[in-house]
Amino acid sequence: VEQARVTREDWAESSRRRWEVRYPELGTEPLSIEPYVSKEYFALECDRLFRHVWINVGREEEIPQPGDFFVKDISPTRSSILVARGKDGVVRASHNMCSHRGNKLVYDGRGHCDRFLCKFHGWSYGLDGRLLNVTDESQFCDLNKRELGLTPIATDTWEGFIFINLDPKPRESLTEYLGTLGEGLVGYPFAEKTACFAYQVEVKCNWKVFMNAFQEAYHLPFVHGQSVWRASRGGGNPLSRALDITLFPLHQTLSIYSNPSPDLNPVDQLVTRYGVSHSKRVVPIANLPPGLNRAGHPNWGFDLEVVFPNTMLLIFRIGIYIAYNFWPIDADRTLWDARMYNSPPRNAAQRFVLEWNRVNSYTALREDLSTLEAQQSALNSRAKSHVILQDNEIMIRHHYKTVDRFVRQSVE
Ligand code: FES
Ligand SMILES: [Fe+2]
């Protein structure tokens, strides 16, 4: 009875257009499609946005030991970066480019080494980017080795996430940049979720078209009608309206409902029994960091945290989290990097649940990809000049306008 009362009130409450009232400054007007299709706009995004903000490039667990490194392509700025843990344990990023004639220093992937050796003429660099050795050094004139290290990139970490900023003089620290969103998630046990599986896919759509597909739950009944929608709707919330949307100056967070007694098929029942309740992985709501489930809803399922500009964290009550990075390649091409993080399984039942999660999330992700290329090709026709948004799509409007603020600012 108590449950029914809560959900009926939810429905009445959510039937008002709450978010446009909370954020009137965002307006309600249709949005021009140009930022989704224009090559000129894309070039401005690359120059005025991606070169000046903090960008997530990975997690510390990827390079646990001194000498571990990985290479990452930052596609919007055409940069290859080298992220390494130094002998002092500090994580540093630098441009992956030799100071001699500009060869790429490490060609791809990840590994472990003492020093980086250029394959062209054998110059070598330390893990901290210092130039160590120059082949046949006496043949160079006025070589100042101290100034010829790898070009460093501002690097910092937050809760195990590695961020870089390509601006030689970042306008603010990572802590300032992440602001209230970052503070609110401190303490979540990200580092315990070390069983990771990942997908990468290149999709022919604009990076914002791609992100927008995750920034609302309005699509659930149609795109995920046979999958995740079952768990995200209930008597009081048949259309999976948001429990909460909180917008920060740059970032944003969305809370999604979870049905406490969903209609489970036999496999789901096994998963719930062995994977979730038996392992006590469901985090009691009272123990969550304050940034999760901001509405304090008893039937909270997960939060979507959008870390501006191109990262999302989906943090679930059942103790897993997902990280997405959207790497813009061109106005209508995006590389998507999706990683799912679980606690390492301690027994066969938990291993089964992990595999189930892998397969099940693959289905949902394929569903999410299903509309993107069709949407982009229609947008490219410019047959309609604007798109329109409803109240539960307000995060799309906020992200769109935040990107636009960067694009319109003049740069010195
Ligand atoms: S380009 Fe690297 S040593 Fe010549
Ligand atoms: Fe989706």
Short mmCIF file of C-alpha atoms and ligand atoms in Angstrom, two decimals:
data_model
loop_
_atom_site.label_atom_id
_atom_site.label_comp_id
_atom_site.label_asym_id
_atom_site.label_seq_id
_atom_site.Cartn_x
_atom_site.Cartn_y
_atom_site.Cartn_z
CA VAL A 1 0.00 0.00 0.00
CA GLU A 2 2.80 2.34 0.97
CA GLN A 3 4.52 1.52 -2.32
CA ALA A 4 1.39 2.28 -4.34
CA ARG A 5 0.96 5.63 -2.62
CA VAL A 6 4.52 6.60 -3.41
CA THR A 7 4.24 5.70 -7.05
CA ARG A 8 0.87 7.43 -7.63
CA GLU A 9 2.33 10.62 -6.22
CA ASP A 10 5.37 10.15 -8.43
CA TRP A 11 3.20 10.05 -11.50
CA ALA A 12 1.26 13.19 -10.61
CA GLU A 13 4.49 14.97 -9.71
CA SER A 14 6.33 13.90 -12.82
CA SER A 15 3.39 14.88 -15.05
CA ARG A 16 4.17 18.50 -14.40
CA ARG A 17 7.02 19.73 -16.58
CA ARG A 18 9.40 19.96 -13.66
CA TRP A 19 12.75 20.50 -15.29
CA GLU A 20 11.92 23.52 -17.41
CA VAL A 21 10.61 25.09 -14.18
CA ARG A 22 13.85 24.22 -12.38
CA TYR A 23 16.03 25.52 -15.22
CA PRO A 24 14.03 28.32 -16.95
CA GLU A 25 17.21 29.89 -18.33
CA LEU A 26 17.57 27.01 -20.79
CA GLY A 27 14.36 27.96 -22.61
CA THR A 28 12.09 25.59 -24.52
CA GLU A 29 12.63 26.61 -28.11
CA PRO A 30 13.47 24.19 -30.95
CA LEU A 31 17.19 23.69 -31.57
CA SER A 32 18.95 24.24 -34.88
CA ILE A 33 20.39 21.05 -36.37
CA GLU A 34 23.51 22.85 -37.63
CA PRO A 35 25.69 21.81 -34.66
CA TYR A 36 24.90 18.20 -35.54
CA VAL A 37 25.80 18.44 -39.22
CA SER A 38 28.11 21.37 -39.89
CA LYS A 39 31.81 20.71 -40.57
CA GLU A 40 32.63 24.31 -39.61
CA TYR A 41 30.90 23.92 -36.26
CA PHE A 42 32.80 20.68 -35.69
CA ALA A 43 36.11 22.42 -36.35
CA LEU A 44 35.21 25.08 -33.78
CA GLU A 45 34.29 22.42 -31.22
CA CYS A 46 37.70 20.82 -31.68
CA ASP A 47 39.60 24.11 -31.32
CA ARG A 48 37.58 25.98 -28.74
CA LEU A 49 36.25 23.15 -26.60
CA PHE A 50 38.37 19.99 -26.73
CA ARG A 51 41.66 21.87 -26.50
CA HIS A 52 40.64 23.66 -23.31
CA VAL A 53 38.77 21.28 -21.00
CA TRP A 54 39.63 18.30 -18.84
CA ILE A 55 39.06 15.03 -20.68
CA ASN A 56 38.92 11.55 -19.19
CA VAL A 57 41.39 9.18 -20.87
CA GLY A 58 41.27 6.09 -18.67
CA ARG A 59 41.64 4.68 -15.18
CA GLU A 60 44.62 4.26 -12.92
CA GLU A 61 44.12 0.49 -12.75
CA GLU A 62 45.19 0.34 -16.40
CA ILE A 63 48.72 1.34 -15.38
CA PRO A 64 49.16 0.07 -11.81
CA GLN A 65 52.98 -0.32 -11.77
CA PRO A 66 55.76 2.22 -12.37
CA GLY A 67 56.73 1.77 -16.02
CA ASP A 68 53.21 0.87 -17.19
CA PHE A 69 51.92 3.02 -20.02
CA PHE A 70 49.17 3.33 -22.61
CA VAL A 71 48.66 5.36 -25.76
CA LYS A 72 45.43 7.19 -26.46
CA ASP A 73 44.22 9.01 -29.54
CA ILE A 74 42.45 12.25 -28.73
CA SER A 75 40.66 12.32 -32.06
CA PRO A 76 39.12 15.83 -32.02
CA THR A 77 42.55 17.45 -31.75
CA ARG A 78 44.37 14.80 -33.80
CA SER A 79 46.63 14.19 -30.80
CA SER A 80 48.24 10.95 -29.76
CA ILE A 81 49.11 10.98 -26.10
CA LEU A 82 51.29 8.78 -23.98
CA VAL A 83 50.11 8.17 -20.42
CA ALA A 84 52.73 6.56 -18.15
CA ARG A 85 53.30 5.89 -14.47
CA GLY A 86 56.73 7.15 -13.53
CA LYS A 87 59.27 5.55 -11.21
CA ASP A 88 57.89 7.89 -8.52
CA GLY A 89 54.40 6.42 -9.01
CA VAL A 90 53.02 9.62 -10.55
CA VAL A 91 50.79 9.37 -13.64
CA ARG A 92 51.87 11.76 -16.39
CA ALA A 93 50.67 12.38 -19.92
CA SER A 94 52.72 13.81 -22.75
CA HIS A 95 52.37 14.25 -26.48
CA ASN A 96 53.45 11.07 -28.19
CA MET A 97 55.89 12.80 -30.51
CA CYS A 98 59.65 12.65 -30.71
CA SER A 99 61.48 15.97 -30.38
CA HIS A 100 63.89 15.14 -33.20
CA ARG A 101 61.83 15.00 -36.41
CA GLY A 102 58.43 14.41 -34.93
CA ASN A 103 57.99 10.67 -35.24
CA LYS A 104 55.30 9.08 -33.13
CA LEU A 105 57.22 7.65 -30.22
CA VAL A 106 55.04 4.68 -29.26
CA TYR A 107 52.96 3.37 -32.11
CA ASP A 108 50.00 1.91 -30.29
CA GLY A 109 48.59 -0.03 -27.41
CA ARG A 110 49.91 -0.41 -23.94
CA GLY A 111 52.82 -1.99 -22.16
CA HIS A 112 55.59 -1.70 -19.64
CA CYS A 113 59.09 -0.27 -20.09
CA ASP A 114 61.97 1.59 -18.46
CA ARG A 115 62.29 4.19 -21.17
CA PHE A 116 60.76 5.05 -24.54
CA LEU A 117 62.94 4.55 -27.59
CA CYS A 118 62.15 6.29 -30.89
CA LYS A 119 62.15 3.81 -33.76
CA PHE A 120 63.51 6.34 -36.26
CA HIS A 121 66.95 7.36 -34.92
CA GLY A 122 66.94 5.91 -31.44
CA TRP A 123 66.47 8.94 -29.19
CA SER A 124 65.28 7.76 -25.79
CA TYR A 125 63.06 9.34 -23.16
CA GLY A 126 62.34 8.59 -19.52
CA LEU A 127 58.92 7.65 -18.18
CA ASP A 128 58.66 11.24 -16.98
CA GLY A 129 59.29 12.52 -20.52
CA ARG A 130 62.89 13.70 -20.04
CA LEU A 131 65.16 13.27 -23.03
CA LEU A 132 67.79 10.75 -21.93
CA ASN A 133 69.91 9.88 -24.94
CA VAL A 134 70.60 11.26 -28.37
CA THR A 135 72.26 8.99 -30.90
CA ASP A 136 75.56 10.45 -32.17
CA GLU A 137 74.94 13.56 -30.14
CA SER A 138 78.15 15.38 -31.10
CA GLN A 139 76.87 15.83 -34.64
CA PHE A 140 74.14 18.20 -33.46
CA CYS A 141 74.82 21.86 -33.00
CA ASP A 142 73.62 23.64 -29.81
CA LEU A 143 71.48 20.82 -28.55
CA ASN A 144 69.85 21.65 -25.20
CA LYS A 145 68.69 18.24 -24.04
CA ARG A 146 66.94 19.66 -21.01
CA GLU A 147 64.49 21.51 -23.24
CA LEU A 148 63.91 18.63 -25.61
CA GLY A 149 61.82 16.30 -23.49
CA LEU A 150 58.39 15.13 -24.58
CA THR A 151 55.83 17.94 -24.55
CA PRO A 152 54.01 17.51 -21.25
CA ILE A 153 50.23 17.61 -20.90
CA ALA A 154 48.42 18.70 -17.74
CA THR A 155 47.34 15.49 -16.01
CA ASP A 156 45.41 14.81 -12.83
CA THR A 157 43.30 12.05 -11.32
CA TRP A 158 39.93 12.00 -9.60
CA GLU A 159 38.73 8.83 -7.85
CA GLY A 160 41.06 6.76 -10.02
CA PHE A 161 39.96 8.38 -13.32
CA ILE A 162 42.83 9.91 -15.29
CA PHE A 163 42.11 13.28 -16.90
CA ILE A 164 44.22 15.40 -19.21
CA ASN A 165 43.90 18.99 -20.38
CA LEU A 166 45.53 19.93 -23.69
CA ASP A 167 45.55 23.62 -22.82
CA PRO A 168 49.19 24.49 -21.96
CA LYS A 169 47.73 26.66 -19.15
CA PRO A 170 44.49 25.04 -17.97
CA ARG A 171 41.93 27.63 -16.88
CA GLU A 172 41.10 25.67 -13.72
CA SER A 173 42.21 22.63 -11.76
CA LEU A 174 40.52 19.26 -12.29
CA THR A 175 38.85 19.57 -8.87
CA GLU A 176 37.44 22.96 -9.79
CA TYR A 177 36.36 21.66 -13.18
CA LEU A 178 34.47 18.67 -11.77
CA GLY A 179 32.94 20.89 -9.11
CA THR A 180 29.81 19.70 -7.31
CA LEU A 181 29.42 16.63 -9.49
CA GLY A 182 32.91 15.45 -8.59
CA GLU A 183 32.46 16.16 -4.87
CA GLY A 184 29.18 14.29 -4.77
CA LEU A 185 30.70 11.02 -6.01
CA VAL A 186 33.77 10.93 -3.80
CA GLY A 187 33.81 7.67 -1.86
CA TYR A 188 32.07 5.50 -4.43
CA PRO A 189 34.16 2.29 -4.59
CA PHE A 190 35.22 2.65 -8.23
CA ALA A 191 38.59 1.03 -7.54
CA GLU A 192 36.98 -2.19 -6.28
CA LYS A 193 35.27 -2.82 -9.62
CA THR A 194 38.24 -4.32 -11.38
CA ALA A 195 36.53 -6.92 -13.59
CA CYS A 196 36.18 -4.86 -16.73
CA PHE A 197 34.95 -5.69 -20.19
CA ALA A 198 34.98 -3.20 -23.01
CA TYR A 199 33.47 -2.52 -26.40
CA GLN A 200 34.65 -0.07 -29.03
CA VAL A 201 32.70 0.84 -32.11
CA GLU A 202 32.92 3.55 -34.72
CA VAL A 203 29.53 4.94 -35.69
CA LYS A 204 28.64 7.29 -38.54
CA CYS A 205 27.05 10.00 -36.44
CA ASN A 206 27.95 13.24 -34.72
CA TRP A 207 29.33 12.83 -31.19
CA LYS A 208 26.44 14.84 -29.73
CA VAL A 209 23.85 12.77 -31.59
CA PHE A 210 25.54 9.76 -29.98
CA MET A 211 25.58 11.22 -26.47
CA ASN A 212 22.03 12.53 -26.74
CA ALA A 213 20.82 8.95 -27.23
CA PHE A 214 21.82 8.31 -23.61
CA GLN A 215 20.79 11.64 -22.12
CA GLU A 216 17.10 10.79 -21.81
CA ALA A 217 14.95 7.80 -20.89
CA TYR A 218 12.15 8.82 -23.27
CA HIS A 219 13.42 6.25 -25.81
CA LEU A 220 13.23 3.27 -23.47
CA PRO A 221 9.79 1.86 -24.46
CA PHE A 222 10.74 1.94 -28.15
CA VAL A 223 14.45 1.19 -28.35
CA HIS A 224 14.62 -1.13 -25.32
CA GLY A 225 11.03 -2.39 -25.26
CA GLN A 226 12.15 -6.01 -24.96
CA SER A 227 15.16 -5.43 -22.70
CA VAL A 228 16.03 -2.83 -20.07
CA TRP A 229 12.65 -1.10 -20.16
CA ARG A 230 11.17 -3.95 -18.08
CA ALA A 231 13.33 -3.01 -15.12
CA SER A 232 12.92 0.75 -15.49
CA ARG A 233 9.15 1.08 -15.46
CA GLY A 234 6.56 0.44 -12.81
CA GLY A 235 2.98 1.12 -11.83
CA GLY A 236 3.71 4.71 -10.97
CA ASN A 237 6.24 5.31 -13.71
CA PRO A 238 5.18 3.53 -16.90
CA LEU A 239 7.27 5.78 -19.16
CA SER A 240 10.46 5.74 -17.09
CA ARG A 241 10.38 9.48 -16.43
CA ALA A 242 13.42 10.82 -14.57
CA LEU A 243 13.42 10.70 -10.78
CA ASP A 244 15.76 13.65 -10.77
CA ILE A 245 17.69 15.80 -13.19
CA THR A 246 20.34 18.09 -11.77
CA LEU A 247 22.29 20.36 -14.07
CA PHE A 248 25.58 21.95 -13.07
CA PRO A 249 27.34 24.68 -15.04
CA LEU A 250 28.99 22.04 -17.23
CA HIS A 251 28.03 18.59 -16.01
CA GLN A 252 24.72 16.90 -15.36
CA THR A 253 23.11 13.98 -13.58
CA LEU A 254 19.97 11.95 -14.22
CA SER A 255 18.39 9.43 -11.83
CA ILE A 256 16.41 6.52 -13.24
CA TYR A 257 13.75 4.46 -11.59
CA SER A 258 14.05 0.73 -11.02
CA ASN A 259 11.05 -1.51 -10.55
CA PRO A 260 11.41 -3.25 -7.16
CA SER A 261 9.38 -6.26 -8.33
CA PRO A 262 9.88 -6.51 -12.06
CA ASP A 263 8.42 -9.24 -14.18
CA LEU A 264 11.51 -11.47 -14.36
CA ASN A 265 12.19 -14.30 -16.77
CA PRO A 266 13.81 -17.44 -15.31
CA VAL A 267 17.36 -16.37 -16.15
CA ASP A 268 16.86 -12.94 -14.62
CA GLN A 269 15.51 -14.63 -11.52
CA LEU A 270 18.71 -16.67 -11.20
CA VAL A 271 20.81 -13.57 -11.66
CA THR A 272 18.89 -11.66 -9.05
CA ARG A 273 19.11 -14.55 -6.64
CA TYR A 274 22.80 -15.40 -7.01
CA GLY A 275 24.37 -12.29 -8.33
CA VAL A 276 22.67 -9.51 -6.55
CA SER A 277 21.05 -10.60 -3.32
CA HIS A 278 23.47 -13.42 -2.43
CA SER A 279 26.55 -11.31 -2.86
CA LYS A 280 24.93 -8.41 -0.99
CA ARG A 281 26.00 -6.14 -3.77
CA VAL A 282 22.94 -3.96 -3.64
CA VAL A 283 24.25 -0.85 -1.97
CA PRO A 284 21.92 0.35 0.80
CA ILE A 285 20.61 3.73 -0.28
CA ALA A 286 21.75 5.28 2.99
CA ASN A 287 25.37 4.36 2.20
CA LEU A 288 25.54 6.06 -1.18
CA PRO A 289 27.67 9.15 -1.72
CA PRO A 290 25.44 12.25 -1.68
CA GLY A 291 25.75 12.79 -5.43
CA LEU A 292 23.87 9.58 -6.23
CA ASN A 293 20.08 9.35 -6.10
CA ARG A 294 19.73 13.05 -5.37
CA ALA A 295 15.95 12.70 -5.09
CA GLY A 296 16.40 10.07 -2.37
CA HIS A 297 13.88 7.85 -4.13
CA PRO A 298 13.38 4.38 -2.58
CA ASN A 299 13.18 2.75 -6.02
CA TRP A 300 16.28 4.31 -7.46
CA GLY A 301 17.94 2.16 -10.12
CA PHE A 302 20.93 4.05 -11.45
CA ASP A 303 22.40 7.47 -12.11
CA LEU A 304 23.80 8.75 -15.34
CA GLU A 305 26.57 11.26 -14.68
CA VAL A 306 27.55 13.28 -17.71
CA VAL A 307 31.07 14.57 -17.24
CA PHE A 308 31.36 17.37 -19.77
CA PRO A 309 32.20 17.21 -22.58
CA ASN A 310 32.35 13.56 -23.69
CA THR A 311 32.27 11.13 -20.75
CA MET A 312 29.38 9.38 -19.05
CA LEU A 313 29.33 7.27 -15.91
CA LEU A 314 26.35 5.04 -15.28
CA ILE A 315 26.36 3.98 -11.65
CA PHE A 316 23.91 1.24 -10.73
CA ARG A 317 22.39 0.31 -7.42
CA ILE A 318 23.32 -3.33 -8.07
CA GLY A 319 26.98 -2.44 -7.65
CA ILE A 320 28.30 -2.13 -11.20
CA TYR A 321 29.26 0.94 -13.15
CA ILE A 322 29.76 1.73 -16.81
CA ALA A 323 31.99 4.39 -18.39
CA TYR A 324 31.43 5.73 -21.88
CA ASN A 325 33.78 7.97 -23.82
CA PHE A 326 32.61 9.50 -27.08
CA TRP A 327 35.54 10.45 -29.32
CA PRO A 328 34.60 12.81 -32.15
CA ILE A 329 36.43 11.92 -35.37
CA ASP A 330 34.54 14.09 -37.81
CA ALA A 331 31.24 15.97 -37.92
CA ASP A 332 29.50 12.67 -38.63
CA ARG A 333 31.87 10.05 -37.21
CA THR A 334 32.41 9.05 -33.60
CA LEU A 335 34.40 6.36 -31.86
CA TRP A 336 32.60 4.99 -28.84
CA ASP A 337 34.51 3.38 -26.00
CA ALA A 338 32.24 1.56 -23.54
CA ARG A 339 33.60 -0.16 -20.43
CA MET A 340 31.66 -2.09 -17.85
CA TYR A 341 33.18 -2.48 -14.41
CA ASN A 342 32.17 -5.24 -12.00
CA SER A 343 33.51 -6.53 -8.72
CA PRO A 344 35.69 -9.57 -9.42
CA PRO A 345 33.59 -12.73 -9.07
CA ARG A 346 34.30 -14.81 -5.96
CA ASN A 347 32.42 -17.94 -6.94
CA ALA A 348 30.87 -19.67 -9.94
CA ALA A 349 27.47 -18.03 -9.45
CA GLN A 350 28.99 -14.56 -9.54
CA ARG A 351 30.99 -15.52 -12.60
CA PHE A 352 27.73 -16.53 -14.25
CA VAL A 353 26.21 -13.16 -13.37
CA LEU A 354 29.20 -11.36 -14.81
CA GLU A 355 28.82 -13.20 -18.11
CA TRP A 356 25.11 -12.54 -18.07
CA ASN A 357 25.81 -8.82 -17.58
CA ARG A 358 28.21 -8.90 -20.47
CA VAL A 359 25.70 -10.47 -22.85
CA ASN A 360 22.74 -8.51 -21.58
CA SER A 361 24.49 -5.16 -21.80
CA TYR A 362 25.67 -6.04 -25.30
CA THR A 363 22.04 -6.40 -26.33
CA ALA A 364 21.09 -3.07 -24.79
CA LEU A 365 24.07 -1.29 -26.34
CA ARG A 366 23.26 -2.66 -29.78
CA GLU A 367 19.75 -1.34 -29.32
CA ASP A 368 21.15 2.08 -28.44
CA LEU A 369 23.20 2.08 -31.62
CA SER A 370 20.23 1.14 -33.79
CA THR A 371 18.86 4.63 -34.47
CA LEU A 372 22.06 6.68 -34.68
CA GLU A 373 23.16 6.31 -38.29
CA ALA A 374 19.59 6.63 -39.57
CA GLN A 375 19.12 9.78 -37.51
CA GLN A 376 22.41 11.27 -38.71
CA SER A 377 21.74 10.59 -42.38
CA ALA A 378 18.32 12.25 -42.07
CA LEU A 379 19.85 15.22 -40.24
CA ASN A 380 22.46 15.52 -43.00
CA SER A 381 19.65 16.04 -45.54
CA ARG A 382 18.72 19.25 -43.65
CA ALA A 383 15.10 18.58 -44.64
CA LYS A 384 14.12 19.95 -41.24
CA SER A 385 16.08 22.81 -39.78
CA HIS A 386 15.31 22.16 -36.10
CA VAL A 387 14.71 19.41 -33.56
CA ILE A 388 12.28 19.71 -30.68
CA LEU A 389 12.67 18.42 -27.14
CA GLN A 390 10.28 17.52 -24.35
CA ASP A 391 10.89 18.20 -20.67
CA ASN A 392 12.61 14.86 -19.95
CA GLU A 393 15.09 15.64 -22.74
CA ILE A 394 16.36 18.78 -21.00
CA MET A 395 19.87 17.33 -20.58
CA ILE A 396 20.24 17.38 -24.36
CA ARG A 397 19.36 21.08 -24.41
CA HIS A 398 21.78 21.81 -21.57
CA HIS A 399 24.66 19.90 -23.20
CA TYR A 400 23.93 21.51 -26.58
CA LYS A 401 23.97 25.00 -25.05
CA THR A 402 27.09 24.32 -22.99
CA VAL A 403 28.99 23.19 -26.10
CA ASP A 404 27.68 26.24 -27.91
CA ARG A 405 29.04 28.54 -25.20
CA PHE A 406 32.54 27.25 -25.90
CA VAL A 407 32.09 27.44 -29.66
CA ARG A 408 30.92 31.05 -29.54
CA GLN A 409 33.58 32.36 -27.20
CA SER A 410 36.41 34.10 -28.95
CA VAL A 411 39.80 32.64 -28.26
CA GLU A 412 42.87 34.71 -27.86
S1 FES B 1 62.38 11.21 -35.14
FE1 FES B 1 62.75 10.27 -33.22
S2 FES B 1 64.84 9.91 -33.19
FE2 FES B 1 64.52 10.87 -35.11
FE FE B 2 19.27 3.47 -24.34
#
